Structures are given as structure tokens and as C-alpha cells.
């Protein structure tokens, strides 16, 4: 009987959660997972004008199946890390006419008052995954395709790896001199320079070396004079990191930042500072109902540094930020 009740609840969550949002929905987060009424994955975070914006993927795999089913992305905002608002669905795979599926990992960054959302999707006519970019005047969207074509396609990287899913998981960094860089990759980490318009590339694709057991999910951040490149390692995935004095490396491997996240064979992190505190945003399969590798949930815990600039291992908690 209990089995059928759980299946019913899981089907209901699945149906509600698969629907697109059409209006703002406000909720109080009581700990981890942060969002309990839908499955969210692959978090990216951005701080802008005193608000924390959380961008996520959206797992809608039908119950009893085991595959990624992801059609759109979500955006949430908060001013205090407790009261959150989910905004109307800001971006979908179908907004990229050249793409045919898989709303995978992404990141949003602001430049000159515009917001650029870099996403991984399955390309419609060039075999394999690809990276696209959407743009909006508002951090909550709506966003529209900024180029009408992919920035990166699989045929550009086949000399490095033959797999068709290496061109995923974009992360973007604008350095002090104004030069923007797009990093991405599964199996191999790549980067390329972006023009000031944030949608065209400059120069060749470069590879990042010295990232042991690199799987995917690069995220770049900076604290004081150190650059940090964190990434998912091995499979199932742990989050590990490397440090450098320059965005272009060389990178020095520093080890594990976050151990295996419960009940999910992937993990995917974002790291940002908000109101003087550093946050580690990730996903696990820990939803009370139906949580799994294909029904993931975003979690947030605090991140701390050692005096020498290295990061302390993240302590994943059920309480999350409640009471902190
Ligand atoms: O969510 C689909 C893929 O799984 C992402 O692109 C990877 O980072 C992993 O989380």
C-alpha cells in the first residue's frame, strides 16, 4: 500500500513539476533540499543589485525511468537566503530553434546591464551536444537566443575527444581587464575567449591541463588574488578543485572540496559570495519523495577558506541555511 502511495505522490510531483511556471511563487526554505515541490539540478548562481539569483535545470524524468528528461530551466531569487521566489519559466530548449533537446547545465553572467545565459543542449543538426547563449535585460528574463546558432558545437572538439557529449557545462568569467572567457567540457576541460558582445569567440579553443580525474561541471570563481576552478571528478562524482594566480593557468590541483552527494551519481556546483558570506550550491538525489540521479534537488551550504587561500571541505547538511 505504502509503495502505491509513494508512487501516487511521486506522479503528482512529477505532473506539477513538469508544468511551466507562469507567475511568481514565493516559499520559505527550511533546509536542504532548498526546493521541495519540483526537482532541480545543475545550479548556477549570480549576485546582482543586492539579490541572489539561482538558475537551475529541471528534472522531469517520468517515474520508474532512469534518464535525463530536461526541457527548460528555472530561476529563483532571494534577498535573505530564506524567503525565495520562483519566477515564470525564463528559458526553454525550444527557444533555441537549432537545438533539439536536453536543457543541461548552464550559467548566467551580467555585462553592461545585460544578462547572458550560457546553456548546454543537444544540437538539432550537428551531432552531439552544443553550447548556446540567450540574453535578457532582466536577470529573471524572459531570455531569447542571442545568436541564432550555437557558440560551440561538437565538430569543433573532435580532435580532443571522440565522444559527442564533451561540449557541455559552460561557465563564464570576465577578468579584471574586461576579457571574458568561456570554460566548458566533459572528459576534457576547454576554454575560449569571448568578444565584448559575449556571443562571439576570439582565437582558438584551448585545453586546460593538470585537472586530475576531470569529468565535467567546471565553475570559475575568484577570492582575493586566487582563481579557483572547481569541477566534478570521477563517476559517481565528487567536486574537487584547482587554484591559479591567472585565469589561463597553470592550475594547481588541491583535492576534494565536496564528497559524493547523496543518492545522485552526478554533482554540480556553483560558488558565490553574497552579503559577505560564501555559499556552495550543489545538487543531490535527496528529495523525500522520488529523489534519485534523475530527480535531483538543489542544496546550499556555507563555504569557508583556510588562511592560505585553500578551501575547506564543504560540510553537507540537512539544515542547510536555516538558522544561519
Ligand atoms: O544534468 C545533465 C548533466 O548532468 C549536466 O550537464 C552535468 O553537469 C550533470 O549534472
Short mmCIF file of C-alpha atoms and ligand atoms in Angstrom, two decimals:
data_model
loop_
_atom_site.label_atom_id
_atom_site.label_comp_id
_atom_site.label_asym_id
_atom_site.label_seq_id
_atom_site.Cartn_x
_atom_site.Cartn_y
_atom_site.Cartn_z
CA UNK A 1 0.00 0.00 0.00
CA UNK A 2 2.82 2.37 1.04
CA UNK A 3 4.51 1.66 -2.31
CA UNK A 4 1.38 2.81 -4.20
CA UNK A 5 1.01 5.92 -2.01
CA UNK A 6 4.63 6.90 -2.78
CA UNK A 7 4.10 6.24 -6.49
CA UNK A 8 0.98 8.45 -6.42
CA UNK A 9 2.82 11.30 -4.62
CA UNK A 10 5.76 10.97 -6.96
CA UNK A 11 3.45 11.04 -10.03
CA UNK A 12 1.70 14.12 -8.64
CA UNK A 13 5.01 15.93 -8.01
CA UNK A 14 6.07 14.87 -11.49
CA UNK A 15 2.95 16.31 -13.12
CA UNK A 16 3.00 19.60 -11.14
CA UNK A 17 6.71 19.97 -11.51
CA UNK A 18 6.76 19.35 -15.26
CA UNK A 19 4.46 22.30 -15.87
CA UNK A 20 5.93 25.64 -16.84
CA UNK A 21 5.71 28.43 -14.26
CA UNK A 22 3.53 31.31 -15.35
CA UNK A 23 3.67 33.51 -12.24
CA UNK A 24 5.86 34.25 -9.23
CA UNK A 25 5.69 31.71 -6.40
CA UNK A 26 7.16 32.58 -3.00
CA UNK A 27 8.23 30.00 -0.41
CA UNK A 28 10.35 29.73 2.73
CA UNK A 29 13.20 27.27 2.52
CA UNK A 30 13.51 25.11 5.64
CA UNK A 31 16.84 23.49 4.81
CA UNK A 32 18.18 21.10 2.20
CA UNK A 33 16.89 20.47 -0.41
CA UNK A 34 16.05 24.13 -0.87
CA UNK A 35 13.17 23.49 -3.31
CA UNK A 36 10.76 20.66 -2.47
CA UNK A 37 7.90 20.93 -4.95
CA UNK A 38 9.94 20.13 -8.07
CA UNK A 39 13.24 18.52 -8.99
CA UNK A 40 16.05 20.97 -9.74
CA UNK A 41 19.62 20.27 -10.88
CA UNK A 42 22.85 21.81 -12.16
CA UNK A 43 22.69 25.04 -10.13
CA UNK A 44 24.32 28.29 -11.18
CA UNK A 45 24.20 31.42 -9.04
CA UNK A 46 24.66 35.13 -9.64
CA UNK A 47 24.59 38.08 -7.25
CA UNK A 48 23.25 41.30 -8.73
CA UNK A 49 21.97 44.51 -7.11
CA UNK A 50 21.66 43.01 -3.62
CA UNK A 51 19.85 39.87 -4.74
CA UNK A 52 20.96 36.28 -5.05
CA UNK A 53 19.74 34.61 -8.25
CA UNK A 54 19.65 30.84 -8.55
CA UNK A 55 19.39 29.30 -12.03
CA UNK A 56 18.70 25.58 -12.29
CA UNK A 57 17.95 22.78 -14.65
CA UNK A 58 14.65 20.95 -14.19
CA UNK A 59 14.43 17.14 -13.95
CA UNK A 60 11.10 15.79 -15.24
CA UNK A 61 12.01 12.15 -15.85
CA UNK A 62 8.81 10.04 -15.68
CA UNK A 63 8.66 7.78 -12.58
CA UNK A 64 10.36 4.39 -12.97
CA UNK A 65 12.54 5.60 -15.85
CA UNK A 66 16.22 6.34 -15.46
CA UNK A 67 17.36 9.03 -17.89
CA UNK A 68 17.71 12.79 -18.02
CA UNK A 69 14.49 14.42 -19.19
CA UNK A 70 15.08 18.18 -19.09
CA UNK A 71 13.17 20.65 -21.24
CA UNK A 72 13.54 24.04 -19.58
CA UNK A 73 15.44 25.98 -16.95
CA UNK A 74 14.21 27.74 -13.78
CA UNK A 75 15.10 30.97 -11.98
CA UNK A 76 14.70 31.76 -8.28
CA UNK A 77 15.69 34.86 -6.30
CA UNK A 78 16.17 35.74 -2.65
CA UNK A 79 17.40 38.65 -0.55
CA UNK A 80 17.99 36.69 2.67
CA UNK A 81 18.64 33.06 1.58
CA UNK A 82 15.42 32.00 3.36
CA UNK A 83 12.47 33.54 1.51
CA UNK A 84 12.67 32.58 -2.13
CA UNK A 85 10.63 33.48 -5.19
CA UNK A 86 10.45 31.26 -8.23
CA UNK A 87 9.80 33.38 -11.31
CA UNK A 88 8.00 32.38 -14.52
CA UNK A 89 9.89 29.89 -16.71
CA UNK A 90 12.62 32.05 -18.24
CA UNK A 91 14.13 29.79 -20.92
CA UNK A 92 13.36 26.53 -22.72
CA UNK A 93 15.21 24.31 -25.19
CA UNK A 94 12.62 25.27 -27.80
CA UNK A 95 13.76 28.93 -27.52
CA UNK A 96 16.87 27.76 -29.43
CA UNK A 97 15.45 26.81 -32.84
CA UNK A 98 18.66 24.96 -33.75
CA UNK A 99 18.53 22.70 -30.65
CA UNK A 100 16.52 19.54 -30.21
CA UNK A 101 16.60 18.69 -26.50
CA UNK A 102 18.41 18.34 -23.18
CA UNK A 103 18.32 21.53 -21.12
CA UNK A 104 21.56 20.64 -19.32
CA UNK A 105 23.88 22.71 -17.13
CA UNK A 106 24.15 26.47 -17.54
CA UNK A 107 25.38 29.77 -16.10
CA UNK A 108 24.18 33.39 -16.20
CA UNK A 109 26.52 36.40 -16.10
CA UNK A 110 25.91 40.15 -16.31
CA UNK A 111 27.76 42.52 -18.65
CA UNK A 112 26.88 46.16 -19.35
CA UNK A 113 23.37 45.75 -17.92
CA UNK A 114 22.52 42.68 -20.00
CA UNK A 115 22.30 39.11 -18.71
CA UNK A 116 23.83 36.31 -20.76
CA UNK A 117 22.71 32.72 -20.13
CA UNK A 118 25.10 30.05 -21.45
CA UNK A 119 23.50 26.62 -21.76
CA UNK A 120 24.30 23.08 -22.87
CA UNK A 121 21.77 21.42 -25.21
CA UNK A 122 21.61 18.70 -27.86
CA UNK A 123 22.17 20.22 -31.30
CA UNK A 124 19.46 19.59 -33.89
CA UNK A 125 21.64 19.14 -36.97
CA UNK A 126 25.28 18.81 -35.81
CA UNK A 127 25.72 15.52 -33.99
CA UNK A 128 26.28 15.92 -30.26
CA UNK A 129 25.94 18.45 -27.51
CA UNK A 130 26.45 22.18 -28.08
CA UNK A 131 26.64 25.43 -26.15
CA UNK A 132 24.22 28.27 -26.83
CA UNK A 133 23.69 31.68 -25.27
CA UNK A 134 20.50 33.59 -24.51
CA UNK A 135 20.19 37.24 -23.47
CA UNK A 136 17.81 39.38 -21.45
CA UNK A 137 17.63 42.89 -19.96
CA UNK A 138 16.44 41.38 -16.69
CA UNK A 139 18.09 38.68 -14.51
CA UNK A 140 14.75 36.83 -14.32
CA UNK A 141 14.17 37.03 -18.07
CA UNK A 142 12.48 36.28 -20.30
CA UNK A 143 15.60 35.32 -22.26
CA UNK A 144 15.92 34.89 -26.02
CA UNK A 145 18.54 33.21 -28.20
CA UNK A 146 21.35 35.78 -28.57
CA UNK A 147 22.96 34.36 -31.74
CA UNK A 148 20.52 32.13 -33.60
CA UNK A 149 23.24 29.45 -33.62
CA UNK A 150 25.47 27.58 -31.20
CA UNK A 151 28.73 29.13 -29.95
CA UNK A 152 30.37 25.72 -29.61
CA UNK A 153 29.45 22.52 -31.48
CA UNK A 154 30.82 19.01 -31.15
CA UNK A 155 32.62 19.04 -34.51
CA UNK A 156 34.96 21.77 -33.15
CA UNK A 157 36.38 19.47 -30.48
CA UNK A 158 36.55 16.00 -32.05
CA UNK A 159 40.34 16.32 -32.31
CA UNK A 160 40.48 16.23 -28.49
CA UNK A 161 37.86 13.57 -27.78
CA UNK A 162 35.61 11.46 -29.95
CA UNK A 163 32.64 11.47 -27.55
CA UNK A 164 29.61 13.52 -28.60
CA UNK A 165 28.76 14.87 -25.13
CA UNK A 166 32.00 16.70 -24.29
CA UNK A 167 30.66 20.16 -25.21
CA UNK A 168 28.54 20.74 -22.09
CA UNK A 169 28.58 22.60 -18.79
CA UNK A 170 29.55 26.18 -19.68
CA UNK A 171 30.95 28.55 -17.06
CA UNK A 172 31.93 32.13 -17.87
CA UNK A 173 34.39 34.51 -16.28
CA UNK A 174 35.07 38.21 -17.03
CA UNK A 175 38.60 39.03 -15.95
CA UNK A 176 39.86 42.34 -14.48
CA UNK A 177 41.00 43.58 -17.90
CA UNK A 178 37.49 43.02 -19.33
CA UNK A 179 38.41 39.88 -21.27
CA UNK A 180 35.66 37.26 -20.99
CA UNK A 181 36.37 33.52 -21.05
CA UNK A 182 34.04 30.59 -21.68
CA UNK A 183 35.09 27.33 -19.99
CA UNK A 184 33.26 24.04 -20.55
CA UNK A 185 33.69 20.34 -21.14
CA UNK A 186 33.09 16.72 -20.24
CA UNK A 187 36.20 14.49 -20.07
CA UNK A 188 38.33 17.39 -21.27
CA UNK A 189 38.09 20.95 -19.91
CA UNK A 190 38.27 23.61 -22.63
CA UNK A 191 38.26 27.41 -22.73
CA UNK A 192 37.98 30.11 -25.35
CA UNK A 193 37.95 33.92 -25.25
CA UNK A 194 34.69 35.77 -25.89
CA UNK A 195 34.31 39.13 -27.62
CA UNK A 196 32.87 42.02 -25.59
CA UNK A 197 29.46 41.24 -27.14
CA UNK A 198 29.62 37.95 -25.15
CA UNK A 199 28.25 35.92 -28.05
CA UNK A 200 31.20 35.60 -30.45
CA UNK A 201 34.51 33.87 -29.78
CA UNK A 202 38.09 35.06 -30.32
CA UNK A 203 41.00 32.78 -31.15
CA UNK A 204 41.37 29.03 -30.80
CA UNK A 205 39.85 26.56 -28.37
CA UNK A 206 42.37 25.90 -25.60
CA UNK A 207 42.56 22.90 -23.27
CA UNK A 208 43.05 23.12 -19.51
CA UNK A 209 45.73 20.72 -18.31
CA UNK A 210 46.56 19.28 -14.87
CA UNK A 211 42.99 18.62 -13.74
CA UNK A 212 43.20 15.03 -12.44
CA UNK A 213 40.17 12.76 -13.00
CA UNK A 214 38.28 15.61 -14.67
CA UNK A 215 34.71 14.61 -15.56
CA UNK A 216 32.63 17.79 -16.07
CA UNK A 217 30.97 20.80 -14.39
CA UNK A 218 33.74 23.43 -14.32
CA UNK A 219 32.98 26.55 -12.24
CA UNK A 220 35.34 29.53 -12.03
CA UNK A 221 35.42 31.94 -9.12
CA UNK A 222 37.95 34.27 -7.55
CA UNK A 223 38.72 35.20 -3.94
CA UNK A 224 41.40 37.75 -3.13
CA UNK A 225 44.19 37.05 -5.62
CA UNK A 226 43.37 33.41 -6.29
CA UNK A 227 41.39 31.93 -9.16
CA UNK A 228 39.57 28.69 -8.38
CA UNK A 229 38.49 26.08 -10.93
CA UNK A 230 36.21 23.56 -9.24
CA UNK A 231 34.86 20.57 -11.17
CA UNK A 232 33.14 17.20 -10.93
CA UNK A 233 35.63 14.35 -10.74
CA UNK A 234 35.29 10.60 -11.41
CA UNK A 235 31.87 8.90 -11.51
CA UNK A 236 29.91 8.93 -9.26
CA UNK A 237 31.09 12.48 -8.90
CA UNK A 238 32.91 14.35 -6.16
CA UNK A 239 33.64 18.05 -6.50
CA UNK A 240 37.37 18.82 -6.48
CA UNK A 241 39.30 21.99 -7.28
CA UNK A 242 42.48 23.61 -8.51
CA UNK A 243 43.92 27.10 -7.89
CA UNK A 244 45.86 29.53 -10.05
CA UNK A 245 47.19 33.10 -10.00
CA UNK A 246 45.93 33.59 -13.58
CA UNK A 247 42.67 32.68 -15.30
CA UNK A 248 44.66 30.96 -18.05
CA UNK A 249 46.58 28.82 -15.53
CA UNK A 250 48.76 26.97 -14.74
CA UNK A 251 46.33 25.30 -12.32
CA UNK A 252 47.49 23.51 -9.20
CA UNK A 253 45.25 20.64 -8.08
CA UNK A 254 44.11 20.94 -4.44
CA UNK A 255 41.88 17.89 -3.89
CA UNK A 256 38.35 17.22 -2.76
CA UNK A 257 36.01 20.10 -1.95
CA UNK A 258 32.74 18.16 -1.69
CA UNK A 259 32.31 14.42 -1.20
CA UNK A 260 29.71 12.32 -3.06
CA UNK A 261 26.31 13.98 -2.73
CA UNK A 262 23.64 11.57 -1.51
CA UNK A 263 21.64 9.40 -3.89
CA UNK A 264 22.90 11.04 -7.10
CA UNK A 265 25.70 9.89 -9.36
CA UNK A 266 26.30 13.45 -10.56
CA UNK A 267 27.04 16.57 -8.62
CA UNK A 268 27.28 20.10 -10.00
CA UNK A 269 28.37 23.17 -8.06
CA UNK A 270 28.25 26.95 -8.07
CA UNK A 271 30.26 29.11 -5.68
CA UNK A 272 29.37 32.75 -4.94
CA UNK A 273 29.78 35.38 -2.24
CA UNK A 274 26.63 37.14 -1.06
CA UNK A 275 26.42 39.73 1.71
CA UNK A 276 29.93 38.86 2.92
CA UNK A 277 29.37 35.07 3.11
CA UNK A 278 30.50 32.39 0.67
CA UNK A 279 27.99 29.76 -0.45
CA UNK A 280 28.41 26.32 -2.04
CA UNK A 281 25.40 25.42 -4.17
CA UNK A 282 25.11 21.84 -5.43
CA UNK A 283 22.61 19.08 -6.11
CA UNK A 284 21.86 15.66 -4.67
CA UNK A 285 19.19 12.99 -5.05
CA UNK A 286 17.89 13.63 -1.55
CA UNK A 287 14.27 14.69 -2.18
CA UNK A 288 11.96 12.97 0.34
CA UNK A 289 9.78 11.69 -2.46
CA UNK A 290 11.29 10.21 -5.58
CA UNK A 291 14.80 11.63 -5.20
CA UNK A 292 17.36 9.95 -7.50
CA UNK A 293 20.11 10.59 -10.02
CA UNK A 294 17.40 11.72 -12.45
CA UNK A 295 15.22 13.53 -9.89
CA UNK A 296 17.80 15.82 -8.33
CA UNK A 297 17.43 18.66 -5.85
CA UNK A 298 19.48 21.81 -5.30
CA UNK A 299 21.05 22.28 -1.86
CA UNK A 300 23.06 25.15 -0.35
CA UNK A 301 25.67 25.10 2.42
CA UNK A 302 28.31 27.56 3.56
CA UNK A 303 31.84 27.55 2.14
CA UNK A 304 34.93 28.56 4.12
CA UNK A 305 38.58 29.26 3.26
CA UNK A 306 41.79 28.40 5.05
CA UNK A 307 44.28 31.23 5.80
CA UNK A 308 46.44 30.10 2.83
CA UNK A 309 43.55 30.56 0.40
CA UNK A 310 42.66 26.89 0.01
CA UNK A 311 39.00 25.96 0.52
CA UNK A 312 37.85 23.82 3.43
CA UNK A 313 35.89 20.69 2.58
CA UNK A 314 32.19 21.53 2.39
CA UNK A 315 30.02 20.03 5.13
CA UNK A 316 26.73 19.00 3.53
CA UNK A 317 23.84 19.46 5.93
CA UNK A 318 20.12 18.72 6.15
CA UNK A 319 19.57 22.02 7.97
CA UNK A 320 21.13 23.99 5.10
CA UNK A 321 20.99 27.70 5.79
CA UNK A 322 18.02 27.57 8.14
CA UNK A 323 19.00 29.31 11.36
CA UNK A 324 22.33 30.56 9.94
O1 LIG B 1 22.05 17.47 -15.90
C1 LIG B 1 22.67 16.91 -17.02
C2 LIG B 1 24.16 16.78 -16.81
O2 LIG B 1 24.41 16.01 -15.62
C3 LIG B 1 24.89 18.08 -16.54
O3 LIG B 1 25.16 18.82 -17.68
C4 LIG B 1 26.10 17.57 -15.83
O4 LIG B 1 26.84 18.57 -15.18
C5 LIG B 1 25.49 16.56 -14.89
O5 LIG B 1 24.96 17.18 -13.74
#
